[in-house]
Amino acid sequence: MTVADDPGGGVGIPSWREGRAKTVTFVVTNDCQLRCRYCYIVGKSKNRRMDFEVARATIDLLLRDPQLSAESSVVFDFIGGEPFMEVALIDRITDYAKLRMYETGHHWFDSYRLSFSTNGLLYGTDKVQRYIAKNRKHISIGISIDGTPTKHDAQRVFPDGRGSYDAVARNIPLWLEQFPNAATKATIAHDDLPYVKDSVIHLFDLGIRNVAMNVVFEDVWHEGDDAIFEDQLRSLADYIIDHGLDRTHVCTLFSRTIGKPMDPGNDNNWCGAGRMLSIDPDGAFYPCVRFAPFSL
C-alpha cells in the first residue's frame, strides 16, 4: 500500500481512486541517513542513485505502451533509502512526467498523484518545502514514526546508534498542519513488542489519526512473541473502545479485512503486485520493490 492510497483522506474518506490506480515506484537512491535495525534494505550505498535518463526512459515507455498504462489513474511513488535526499532529482522527474503527459494528451495527466514514504528528517528543509508547495494538489506524504521515543529509538537509529525520535518528531506539527489527515507507517519488531499499545496511543496523542502498523516480515521472531502481541492488541483494543477512538481514529492492526478469505471475484488484497511496477536505480523493472535484489 502506498501513501497515496489514502492521500490525507483519513477516517471515513474513501481512498484515492479506490486503490485501483497504477502504482509506479521509483527507487531514487539506496542511501539513507538512518540505519534502522529492522530495515529490509541491505547494502545501503551512496553510490546507487537513479540517473535522470533512467527515469525519463521509464516514463516514455509507460506513456507509449497502452498495456503498461491501461489504468485510468497513476501514483508515482518515490522511495529509497530516503527519497528526499534526492528531492532535486525527483523534482526533475515529476516535471518531465507532467510535461510528457500533457504533450501526449495522456489520460494520466488529469489523474495522477505523487507519493512519498519518508523518515521525516528533511521534511522541514527549504528544498523539500518548495517541492511540496509546487505540487501541493497532487502530493501525499507519510512520515515513518514508530511510536513512543523508547520504541522508535530502539530501531530507527543513526549510523552511530543514536535514536532519531527527536529529529523526526520536531517535523510532525508542520506535516500535520499541511496534511491534517495523513497516515504514518510504524513497524513492529521482536524487541519492541511490549510497546505496541503505548506507541499507538502516543501517535494518536501527537495528532496522527491514521496509524498503519505492521510487523517485520523477516525471520526475527522468538517463541512466545505471539502471546505478547496478543496481549498488546487486546489492551489496545480496550483502550480505543473505552475512549471512543474507534469512531475517529484508524489503526490498521484492527482492519476488518485481515483474516478474511480471498473472494475469487475480487482481486483486492494487501499485495499490489500485478497493479504495481518498481524501477530500481539501474532501470530494472520488478512487480514490487520487495522483489528487487536490495530487498532480499
PDB file of C-alpha atoms in Angstrom:
ATOM      1  CA  MET A   1       0.000   0.000   0.000  1.00  0.00           C
ATOM      2  CA  THR A   2       1.363   3.404  -0.939  1.00  0.00           C
ATOM      3  CA  VAL A   3       0.731   6.563   0.994  1.00  0.00           C
ATOM      4  CA  ALA A   4      -1.290   7.868  -1.919  1.00  0.00           C
ATOM      5  CA  ASP A   5      -3.835   5.116  -1.351  1.00  0.00           C
ATOM      6  CA  ASP A   6      -5.180   7.492   1.291  1.00  0.00           C
ATOM      7  CA  PRO A   7      -3.995  10.992   0.341  1.00  0.00           C
ATOM      8  CA  GLY A   8      -4.826  12.737   3.577  1.00  0.00           C
ATOM      9  CA  GLY A   9      -8.302  11.273   3.474  1.00  0.00           C
ATOM     10  CA  GLY A  10      -8.258   9.755   6.901  1.00  0.00           C
ATOM     11  CA  VAL A  11     -11.247   8.323   8.700  1.00  0.00           C
ATOM     12  CA  GLY A  12     -14.377   7.729   6.670  1.00  0.00           C
ATOM     13  CA  ILE A  13     -12.988   9.140   3.423  1.00  0.00           C
ATOM     14  CA  PRO A  14     -12.564   6.714   0.502  1.00  0.00           C
ATOM     15  CA  SER A  15      -9.046   6.026  -0.685  1.00  0.00           C
ATOM     16  CA  TRP A  16      -7.971   7.805  -3.848  1.00  0.00           C
ATOM     17  CA  ARG A  17      -9.420   6.055  -6.899  1.00  0.00           C
ATOM     18  CA  GLU A  18     -10.386   3.220  -4.514  1.00  0.00           C
ATOM     19  CA  GLY A  19      -6.863   1.813  -4.745  1.00  0.00           C
ATOM     20  CA  ARG A  20      -7.263   0.924  -8.422  1.00  0.00           C
ATOM     21  CA  ALA A  21      -4.609   3.279  -9.753  1.00  0.00           C
ATOM     22  CA  LYS A  22      -1.372   2.033 -11.276  1.00  0.00           C
ATOM     23  CA  THR A  23       1.491   2.448  -8.808  1.00  0.00           C
ATOM     24  CA  VAL A  24       4.895   3.194 -10.316  1.00  0.00           C
ATOM     25  CA  THR A  25       7.653   3.171  -7.697  1.00  0.00           C
ATOM     26  CA  PHE A  26      10.961   4.897  -8.397  1.00  0.00           C
ATOM     27  CA  VAL A  27      13.786   3.792  -6.105  1.00  0.00           C
ATOM     28  CA  VAL A  28      15.729   7.028  -6.466  1.00  0.00           C
ATOM     29  CA  THR A  29      18.514   6.125  -4.039  1.00  0.00           C
ATOM     30  CA  ASN A  30      19.787   3.308  -1.855  1.00  0.00           C
ATOM     31  CA  ASP A  31      21.199   5.828   0.611  1.00  0.00           C
ATOM     32  CA  CYS A  32      19.619   6.902   3.896  1.00  0.00           C
ATOM     33  CA  GLN A  33      20.642   8.927   6.942  1.00  0.00           C
ATOM     34  CA  LEU A  34      19.372   6.162   9.238  1.00  0.00           C
ATOM     35  CA  ARG A  35      20.334   2.554   9.791  1.00  0.00           C
ATOM     36  CA  CYS A  36      17.065   1.158  11.118  1.00  0.00           C
ATOM     37  CA  ARG A  37      17.728  -2.200  12.735  1.00  0.00           C
ATOM     38  CA  TYR A  38      14.713  -3.872  11.125  1.00  0.00           C
ATOM     39  CA  CYS A  39      15.183  -2.391   7.646  1.00  0.00           C
ATOM     40  CA  TYR A  40      14.715  -4.873   4.809  1.00  0.00           C
ATOM     41  CA  ILE A  41      17.077  -2.933   2.538  1.00  0.00           C
ATOM     42  CA  VAL A  42      20.538  -4.464   2.547  1.00  0.00           C
ATOM     43  CA  GLY A  43      23.736  -2.752   1.471  1.00  0.00           C
ATOM     44  CA  LYS A  44      22.751   0.919   1.741  1.00  0.00           C
ATOM     45  CA  SER A  45      25.066   2.836  -0.546  1.00  0.00           C
ATOM     46  CA  LYS A  46      25.693   6.441  -1.531  1.00  0.00           C
ATOM     47  CA  ASN A  47      26.860   5.170  -4.920  1.00  0.00           C
ATOM     48  CA  ARG A  48      23.463   3.846  -6.051  1.00  0.00           C
ATOM     49  CA  ARG A  49      21.149   6.627  -7.140  1.00  0.00           C
ATOM     50  CA  MET A  50      18.855   6.781 -10.124  1.00  0.00           C
ATOM     51  CA  ASP A  51      20.093   8.672 -13.144  1.00  0.00           C
ATOM     52  CA  PHE A  52      17.544  11.026 -14.684  1.00  0.00           C
ATOM     53  CA  GLU A  53      17.880   9.267 -18.036  1.00  0.00           C
ATOM     54  CA  VAL A  54      16.661   6.030 -16.434  1.00  0.00           C
ATOM     55  CA  ALA A  55      13.573   7.797 -15.101  1.00  0.00           C
ATOM     56  CA  ARG A  56      12.948   9.552 -18.404  1.00  0.00           C
ATOM     57  CA  ALA A  57      13.145   6.307 -20.384  1.00  0.00           C
ATOM     58  CA  THR A  58      10.747   4.679 -17.903  1.00  0.00           C
ATOM     59  CA  ILE A  59       8.193   7.468 -18.244  1.00  0.00           C
ATOM     60  CA  ASP A  60       8.443   7.424 -22.037  1.00  0.00           C
ATOM     61  CA  LEU A  61       7.876   3.652 -22.081  1.00  0.00           C
ATOM     62  CA  LEU A  62       4.879   3.864 -19.745  1.00  0.00           C
ATOM     63  CA  LEU A  63       3.184   6.600 -21.731  1.00  0.00           C
ATOM     64  CA  ARG A  64       3.577   4.960 -25.127  1.00  0.00           C
ATOM     65  CA  ASP A  65       2.648   1.407 -24.097  1.00  0.00           C
ATOM     66  CA  PRO A  66      -1.141   1.068 -23.599  1.00  0.00           C
ATOM     67  CA  GLN A  67      -0.716  -2.173 -21.675  1.00  0.00           C
ATOM     68  CA  LEU A  68       1.544  -0.513 -19.102  1.00  0.00           C
ATOM     69  CA  SER A  69      -0.758   2.473 -18.637  1.00  0.00           C
ATOM     70  CA  ALA A  70      -4.179   0.883 -19.013  1.00  0.00           C
ATOM     71  CA  GLU A  71      -5.333   2.065 -15.584  1.00  0.00           C
ATOM     72  CA  SER A  72      -7.271   5.324 -15.538  1.00  0.00           C
ATOM     73  CA  SER A  73      -5.036   6.829 -12.828  1.00  0.00           C
ATOM     74  CA  VAL A  74      -1.444   6.605 -11.660  1.00  0.00           C
ATOM     75  CA  VAL A  75       0.514   7.018  -8.437  1.00  0.00           C
ATOM     76  CA  PHE A  76       4.144   7.966  -8.948  1.00  0.00           C
ATOM     77  CA  ASP A  77       5.724   6.662  -5.758  1.00  0.00           C
ATOM     78  CA  PHE A  78       9.211   7.720  -4.631  1.00  0.00           C
ATOM     79  CA  ILE A  79      11.206   5.748  -2.088  1.00  0.00           C
ATOM     80  CA  GLY A  80      14.782   4.986  -1.130  1.00  0.00           C
ATOM     81  CA  GLY A  81      16.650   4.716   1.074  1.00  0.00           C
ATOM     82  CA  GLU A  82      15.391   8.174   1.896  1.00  0.00           C
ATOM     83  CA  PRO A  83      13.788   9.791  -1.182  1.00  0.00           C
ATOM     84  CA  PHE A  84      14.042  13.391  -0.010  1.00  0.00           C
ATOM     85  CA  MET A  85      17.835  13.106  -0.129  1.00  0.00           C
ATOM     86  CA  GLU A  86      17.253  13.292  -3.905  1.00  0.00           C
ATOM     87  CA  VAL A  87      14.489  15.926  -3.979  1.00  0.00           C
ATOM     88  CA  ALA A  88      16.170  17.838  -6.845  1.00  0.00           C
ATOM     89  CA  LEU A  89      16.206  14.680  -8.966  1.00  0.00           C
ATOM     90  CA  ILE A  90      12.590  13.917  -8.046  1.00  0.00           C
ATOM     91  CA  ASP A  91      11.564  17.453  -8.993  1.00  0.00           C
ATOM     92  CA  ARG A  92      13.132  16.945 -12.416  1.00  0.00           C
ATOM     93  CA  ILE A  93      11.456  13.545 -12.838  1.00  0.00           C
ATOM     94  CA  THR A  94       7.979  14.754 -11.899  1.00  0.00           C
ATOM     95  CA  ASP A  95       8.288  17.871 -14.064  1.00  0.00           C
ATOM     96  CA  TYR A  96       9.164  15.643 -17.002  1.00  0.00           C
ATOM     97  CA  ALA A  97       6.281  13.259 -16.307  1.00  0.00           C
ATOM     98  CA  LYS A  98       3.768  16.121 -16.111  1.00  0.00           C
ATOM     99  CA  LEU A  99       5.114  17.691 -19.301  1.00  0.00           C
ATOM    100  CA  ARG A 100       5.028  14.444 -21.290  1.00  0.00           C
ATOM    101  CA  MET A 101       1.548  13.505 -20.041  1.00  0.00           C
ATOM    102  CA  TYR A 102       0.327  16.927 -21.179  1.00  0.00           C
ATOM    103  CA  GLU A 103       2.127  16.844 -24.542  1.00  0.00           C
ATOM    104  CA  THR A 104       0.857  13.368 -25.380  1.00  0.00           C
ATOM    105  CA  GLY A 105      -2.675  14.003 -24.168  1.00  0.00           C
ATOM    106  CA  HIS A 106      -2.328  11.020 -21.856  1.00  0.00           C
ATOM    107  CA  HIS A 107      -5.275  10.202 -19.608  1.00  0.00           C
ATOM    108  CA  TRP A 108      -2.995  10.200 -16.555  1.00  0.00           C
ATOM    109  CA  PHE A 109      -2.424  13.954 -16.873  1.00  0.00           C
ATOM    110  CA  ASP A 110      -5.832  14.583 -15.285  1.00  0.00           C
ATOM    111  CA  SER A 111      -5.462  11.837 -12.691  1.00  0.00           C
ATOM    112  CA  TYR A 112      -2.088  11.410 -11.026  1.00  0.00           C
ATOM    113  CA  ARG A 113      -0.615  11.577  -7.548  1.00  0.00           C
ATOM    114  CA  LEU A 114       2.909  11.853  -6.182  1.00  0.00           C
ATOM    115  CA  SER A 115       3.505   9.652  -3.147  1.00  0.00           C
ATOM    116  CA  PHE A 116       6.367   9.670  -0.642  1.00  0.00           C
ATOM    117  CA  SER A 117       7.402   7.497   2.277  1.00  0.00           C
ATOM    118  CA  THR A 118       9.996   9.424   4.264  1.00  0.00           C
ATOM    119  CA  ASN A 119      11.838   9.175   7.562  1.00  0.00           C
ATOM    120  CA  GLY A 120      10.937  12.832   8.117  1.00  0.00           C
ATOM    121  CA  LEU A 121      14.414  14.157   8.822  1.00  0.00           C
ATOM    122  CA  LEU A 122      14.468  16.531   5.829  1.00  0.00           C
ATOM    123  CA  TYR A 123      10.776  17.407   5.836  1.00  0.00           C
ATOM    124  CA  GLY A 124      11.194  20.966   7.105  1.00  0.00           C
ATOM    125  CA  THR A 125      14.084  21.914   4.816  1.00  0.00           C
ATOM    126  CA  ASP A 126      13.620  24.662   2.237  1.00  0.00           C
ATOM    127  CA  LYS A 127      14.152  22.321  -0.732  1.00  0.00           C
ATOM    128  CA  VAL A 128      11.509  19.855   0.402  1.00  0.00           C
ATOM    129  CA  GLN A 129       9.044  22.572   1.366  1.00  0.00           C
ATOM    130  CA  ARG A 130       9.415  24.229  -2.047  1.00  0.00           C
ATOM    131  CA  TYR A 131       8.685  20.901  -3.726  1.00  0.00           C
ATOM    132  CA  ILE A 132       5.600  20.358  -1.560  1.00  0.00           C
ATOM    133  CA  ALA A 133       4.280  23.840  -2.322  1.00  0.00           C
ATOM    134  CA  LYS A 134       4.843  23.339  -6.032  1.00  0.00           C
ATOM    135  CA  ASN A 135       2.905  20.053  -6.119  1.00  0.00           C
ATOM    136  CA  ARG A 136       0.512  20.573  -3.218  1.00  0.00           C
ATOM    137  CA  LYS A 137      -2.676  19.485  -5.030  1.00  0.00           C
ATOM    138  CA  HIS A 138      -1.200  16.170  -6.127  1.00  0.00           C
ATOM    139  CA  ILE A 139       1.095  15.104  -3.312  1.00  0.00           C
ATOM    140  CA  SER A 140       0.765  12.604  -0.447  1.00  0.00           C
ATOM    141  CA  ILE A 141       3.470  12.183   2.192  1.00  0.00           C
ATOM    142  CA  GLY A 142       3.799   9.681   5.000  1.00  0.00           C
ATOM    143  CA  ILE A 143       6.398  10.152   7.724  1.00  0.00           C
ATOM    144  CA  SER A 144       7.534   6.987   9.479  1.00  0.00           C
ATOM    145  CA  ILE A 145       7.471   7.325  13.255  1.00  0.00           C
ATOM    146  CA  ASP A 146       7.245   4.151  15.299  1.00  0.00           C
ATOM    147  CA  GLY A 147       5.535   5.438  18.443  1.00  0.00           C
ATOM    148  CA  THR A 148       6.946   6.399  21.822  1.00  0.00           C
ATOM    149  CA  PRO A 149      10.551   7.609  21.982  1.00  0.00           C
ATOM    150  CA  THR A 150      11.504   4.288  23.591  1.00  0.00           C
ATOM    151  CA  LYS A 151      10.023   2.206  20.795  1.00  0.00           C
ATOM    152  CA  HIS A 152      11.138   4.487  17.955  1.00  0.00           C
ATOM    153  CA  ASP A 153      14.721   4.822  19.225  1.00  0.00           C
ATOM    154  CA  ALA A 154      15.024   1.061  19.751  1.00  0.00           C
ATOM    155  CA  GLN A 155      15.037   0.603  15.964  1.00  0.00           C
ATOM    156  CA  ARG A 156      15.241   3.837  13.991  1.00  0.00           C
ATOM    157  CA  VAL A 157      18.796   4.929  14.664  1.00  0.00           C
ATOM    158  CA  PHE A 158      21.588   6.914  13.045  1.00  0.00           C
ATOM    159  CA  PRO A 159      24.775   5.081  11.960  1.00  0.00           C
ATOM    160  CA  ASP A 160      26.361   5.878  15.325  1.00  0.00           C
ATOM    161  CA  GLY A 161      23.461   4.258  17.188  1.00  0.00           C
ATOM    162  CA  ARG A 162      21.734   7.448  18.335  1.00  0.00           C
ATOM    163  CA  GLY A 163      17.955   7.404  18.258  1.00  0.00           C
ATOM    164  CA  SER A 164      16.184   9.633  15.738  1.00  0.00           C
ATOM    165  CA  TYR A 165      12.888  10.305  17.562  1.00  0.00           C
ATOM    166  CA  ASP A 166      13.567  13.952  18.466  1.00  0.00           C
ATOM    167  CA  ALA A 167      14.832  14.794  14.972  1.00  0.00           C
ATOM    168  CA  VAL A 168      11.699  13.308  13.392  1.00  0.00           C
ATOM    169  CA  ALA A 169       9.143  14.488  15.969  1.00  0.00           C
ATOM    170  CA  ARG A 170      10.094  18.136  15.516  1.00  0.00           C
ATOM    171  CA  ASN A 171       8.715  17.961  11.959  1.00  0.00           C
ATOM    172  CA  ILE A 172       5.413  16.267  12.859  1.00  0.00           C
ATOM    173  CA  PRO A 173       3.498  19.512  13.662  1.00  0.00           C
ATOM    174  CA  LEU A 174       4.378  21.060  10.281  1.00  0.00           C
ATOM    175  CA  TRP A 175       3.483  17.800   8.487  1.00  0.00           C
ATOM    176  CA  LEU A 176       0.084  17.588  10.197  1.00  0.00           C
ATOM    177  CA  GLU A 177      -0.563  21.277   9.542  1.00  0.00           C
ATOM    178  CA  GLN A 178      -0.024  20.651   5.828  1.00  0.00           C
ATOM    179  CA  PHE A 179      -1.631  17.174   5.726  1.00  0.00           C
ATOM    180  CA  PRO A 180      -4.070  17.054   8.674  1.00  0.00           C
ATOM    181  CA  ASN A 181      -5.315  13.541   7.936  1.00  0.00           C
ATOM    182  CA  ALA A 182      -2.032  11.993   6.841  1.00  0.00           C
ATOM    183  CA  ALA A 183      -1.098   8.474   7.892  1.00  0.00           C
ATOM    184  CA  THR A 184       2.117   7.254   9.446  1.00  0.00           C
ATOM    185  CA  LYS A 185       3.787   3.905   8.891  1.00  0.00           C
ATOM    186  CA  ALA A 186       5.056   2.153  12.006  1.00  0.00           C
ATOM    187  CA  THR A 187       6.840  -1.183  12.216  1.00  0.00           C
ATOM    188  CA  ILE A 188       6.834  -3.808  14.969  1.00  0.00           C
ATOM    189  CA  ALA A 189       9.861  -5.988  15.683  1.00  0.00           C
ATOM    190  CA  HIS A 190      10.639  -8.557  18.386  1.00  0.00           C
ATOM    191  CA  ASP A 191      12.438  -6.153  20.722  1.00  0.00           C
ATOM    192  CA  ASP A 192       9.681  -3.545  20.828  1.00  0.00           C
ATOM    193  CA  LEU A 193       6.586  -5.776  21.065  1.00  0.00           C
ATOM    194  CA  PRO A 194       5.866  -4.654  24.666  1.00  0.00           C
ATOM    195  CA  TYR A 195       5.453  -1.040  23.485  1.00  0.00           C
ATOM    196  CA  VAL A 196       2.809  -1.541  20.785  1.00  0.00           C
ATOM    197  CA  LYS A 197      -0.182  -0.307  22.814  1.00  0.00           C
ATOM    198  CA  ASP A 198       1.585   2.746  24.272  1.00  0.00           C
ATOM    199  CA  SER A 199       3.044   3.588  20.861  1.00  0.00           C
ATOM    200  CA  VAL A 200      -0.290   3.667  19.030  1.00  0.00           C
ATOM    201  CA  ILE A 201      -1.769   5.802  21.808  1.00  0.00           C
ATOM    202  CA  HIS A 202       1.267   8.097  21.629  1.00  0.00           C
ATOM    203  CA  LEU A 203       0.838   8.560  17.884  1.00  0.00           C
ATOM    204  CA  PHE A 204      -2.850   9.353  18.357  1.00  0.00           C
ATOM    205  CA  ASP A 205      -1.871  11.895  21.023  1.00  0.00           C
ATOM    206  CA  LEU A 206       0.533  13.544  18.566  1.00  0.00           C
ATOM    207  CA  GLY A 207      -2.485  14.219  16.338  1.00  0.00           C
ATOM    208  CA  ILE A 208      -1.947  11.374  13.874  1.00  0.00           C
ATOM    209  CA  ARG A 209      -5.393   9.857  13.332  1.00  0.00           C
ATOM    210  CA  ASN A 210      -4.366   7.119  10.894  1.00  0.00           C
ATOM    211  CA  VAL A 211      -1.686   4.687  12.050  1.00  0.00           C
ATOM    212  CA  ALA A 212      -0.619   1.996   9.593  1.00  0.00           C
ATOM    213  CA  MET A 213       1.302  -0.549  11.644  1.00  0.00           C
ATOM    214  CA  ASN A 214       2.780  -3.838  10.505  1.00  0.00           C
ATOM    215  CA  VAL A 215       5.225  -6.451  11.690  1.00  0.00           C
ATOM    216  CA  VAL A 216       8.656  -7.188  10.294  1.00  0.00           C
ATOM    217  CA  PHE A 217       8.198  -9.862   7.631  1.00  0.00           C
ATOM    218  CA  GLU A 218      11.657 -11.379   8.022  1.00  0.00           C
ATOM    219  CA  ASP A 219      12.521 -14.248  10.384  1.00  0.00           C
ATOM    220  CA  VAL A 220      13.214 -12.260  13.562  1.00  0.00           C
ATOM    221  CA  TRP A 221      10.548 -13.692  15.848  1.00  0.00           C
ATOM    222  CA  HIS A 222      11.005 -15.706  19.054  1.00  0.00           C
ATOM    223  CA  GLU A 223       8.943 -18.316  20.825  1.00  0.00           C
ATOM    224  CA  GLY A 224       6.251 -16.564  22.866  1.00  0.00           C
ATOM    225  CA  ASP A 225       6.134 -13.374  20.810  1.00  0.00           C
ATOM    226  CA  ASP A 226       2.611 -14.224  19.667  1.00  0.00           C
ATOM    227  CA  ALA A 227       1.322 -14.169  23.258  1.00  0.00           C
ATOM    228  CA  ILE A 228       2.939 -10.781  23.927  1.00  0.00           C
ATOM    229  CA  PHE A 229       1.481  -9.405  20.699  1.00  0.00           C
ATOM    230  CA  GLU A 230      -1.997 -10.704  21.511  1.00  0.00           C
ATOM    231  CA  ASP A 231      -1.886  -9.133  24.970  1.00  0.00           C
ATOM    232  CA  GLN A 232      -0.834  -5.800  23.483  1.00  0.00           C
ATOM    233  CA  LEU A 233      -3.632  -5.939  20.890  1.00  0.00           C
ATOM    234  CA  ARG A 234      -6.285  -6.777  23.486  1.00  0.00           C
ATOM    235  CA  SER A 235      -5.171  -3.932  25.762  1.00  0.00           C
ATOM    236  CA  LEU A 236      -5.001  -1.507  22.859  1.00  0.00           C
ATOM    237  CA  ALA A 237      -8.451  -2.509  21.602  1.00  0.00           C
ATOM    238  CA  ASP A 238      -9.919  -1.956  25.080  1.00  0.00           C
ATOM    239  CA  TYR A 239      -8.323   1.495  25.273  1.00  0.00           C
ATOM    240  CA  ILE A 240      -9.551   2.515  21.827  1.00  0.00           C
ATOM    241  CA  ILE A 241     -13.114   1.413  22.550  1.00  0.00           C
ATOM    242  CA  ASP A 242     -13.189   2.854  26.081  1.00  0.00           C
ATOM    243  CA  HIS A 243     -12.101   6.246  24.755  1.00  0.00           C
ATOM    244  CA  GLY A 244     -14.338   6.242  21.673  1.00  0.00           C
ATOM    245  CA  LEU A 245     -11.363   6.368  19.326  1.00  0.00           C
ATOM    246  CA  ASP A 246     -12.811   3.657  17.092  1.00  0.00           C
ATOM    247  CA  ARG A 247     -15.112   6.336  15.663  1.00  0.00           C
ATOM    248  CA  THR A 248     -12.421   8.912  14.952  1.00  0.00           C
ATOM    249  CA  HIS A 249      -9.101   7.103  14.501  1.00  0.00           C
ATOM    250  CA  VAL A 250      -7.680   4.214  12.486  1.00  0.00           C
ATOM    251  CA  CYS A 251      -5.100   1.590  13.357  1.00  0.00           C
ATOM    252  CA  THR A 252      -4.591  -0.974  10.621  1.00  0.00           C
ATOM    253  CA  LEU A 253      -3.884  -3.699  13.173  1.00  0.00           C
ATOM    254  CA  PHE A 254      -7.669  -3.892  13.525  1.00  0.00           C
ATOM    255  CA  SER A 255      -8.585  -3.737   9.850  1.00  0.00           C
ATOM    256  CA  ARG A 256     -11.750  -5.687   9.153  1.00  0.00           C
ATOM    257  CA  THR A 257     -10.155  -7.263   6.080  1.00  0.00           C
ATOM    258  CA  ILE A 258      -7.384  -9.042   7.996  1.00  0.00           C
ATOM    259  CA  GLY A 259      -8.008 -12.769   8.053  1.00  0.00           C
ATOM    260  CA  LYS A 260     -10.886 -12.721   5.598  1.00  0.00           C
ATOM    261  CA  PRO A 261     -10.761 -15.397   2.884  1.00  0.00           C
ATOM    262  CA  MET A 262      -9.988 -14.259  -0.630  1.00  0.00           C
ATOM    263  CA  ASP A 263     -13.030 -13.680  -2.798  1.00  0.00           C
ATOM    264  CA  PRO A 264     -12.329 -15.248  -6.222  1.00  0.00           C
ATOM    265  CA  GLY A 265     -14.348 -12.491  -7.865  1.00  0.00           C
ATOM    266  CA  ASN A 266     -12.442  -9.704  -6.135  1.00  0.00           C
ATOM    267  CA  ASP A 267      -8.772  -9.010  -6.838  1.00  0.00           C
ATOM    268  CA  ASN A 268      -8.343  -6.598  -3.919  1.00  0.00           C
ATOM    269  CA  ASN A 269      -5.790  -7.770  -1.357  1.00  0.00           C
ATOM    270  CA  TRP A 270      -2.918  -6.373   0.635  1.00  0.00           C
ATOM    271  CA  CYS A 271      -0.366  -7.187  -2.078  1.00  0.00           C
ATOM    272  CA  GLY A 272      -0.280  -4.789  -5.010  1.00  0.00           C
ATOM    273  CA  ALA A 273       1.922  -6.943  -7.253  1.00  0.00           C
ATOM    274  CA  GLY A 274       0.196  -7.053 -10.615  1.00  0.00           C
ATOM    275  CA  ARG A 275      -1.005  -3.473 -10.321  1.00  0.00           C
ATOM    276  CA  MET A 276       2.419  -2.094  -9.471  1.00  0.00           C
ATOM    277  CA  LEU A 277       5.741  -1.512 -11.157  1.00  0.00           C
ATOM    278  CA  SER A 278       9.008  -0.825  -9.363  1.00  0.00           C
ATOM    279  CA  ILE A 279      12.132   0.598 -11.011  1.00  0.00           C
ATOM    280  CA  ASP A 280      15.493   0.314  -9.262  1.00  0.00           C
ATOM    281  CA  PRO A 281      18.350   2.813  -9.714  1.00  0.00           C
ATOM    282  CA  ASP A 282      19.763   0.767 -12.612  1.00  0.00           C
ATOM    283  CA  GLY A 283      16.477   0.790 -14.504  1.00  0.00           C
ATOM    284  CA  ALA A 284      15.481  -2.826 -13.821  1.00  0.00           C
ATOM    285  CA  PHE A 285      11.716  -3.444 -13.534  1.00  0.00           C
ATOM    286  CA  TYR A 286      10.099  -5.510 -10.757  1.00  0.00           C
ATOM    287  CA  PRO A 287       6.451  -6.203  -9.834  1.00  0.00           C
ATOM    288  CA  CYS A 288       7.136  -4.684  -6.386  1.00  0.00           C
ATOM    289  CA  VAL A 289      10.112  -3.179  -4.606  1.00  0.00           C
ATOM    290  CA  ARG A 290      10.295  -6.261  -2.373  1.00  0.00           C
ATOM    291  CA  PHE A 291      11.346  -8.303  -5.432  1.00  0.00           C
ATOM    292  CA  ALA A 292      14.403  -6.098  -6.045  1.00  0.00           C
ATOM    293  CA  PRO A 293      17.786  -7.566  -5.042  1.00  0.00           C
ATOM    294  CA  PHE A 294      18.475  -4.916  -2.400  1.00  0.00           C
ATOM    295  CA  SER A 295      15.285  -6.028  -0.608  1.00  0.00           C
ATOM    296  CA  LEU A 296      16.359  -9.653  -0.434  1.00  0.00           C
TER     297      LEU A 296
END
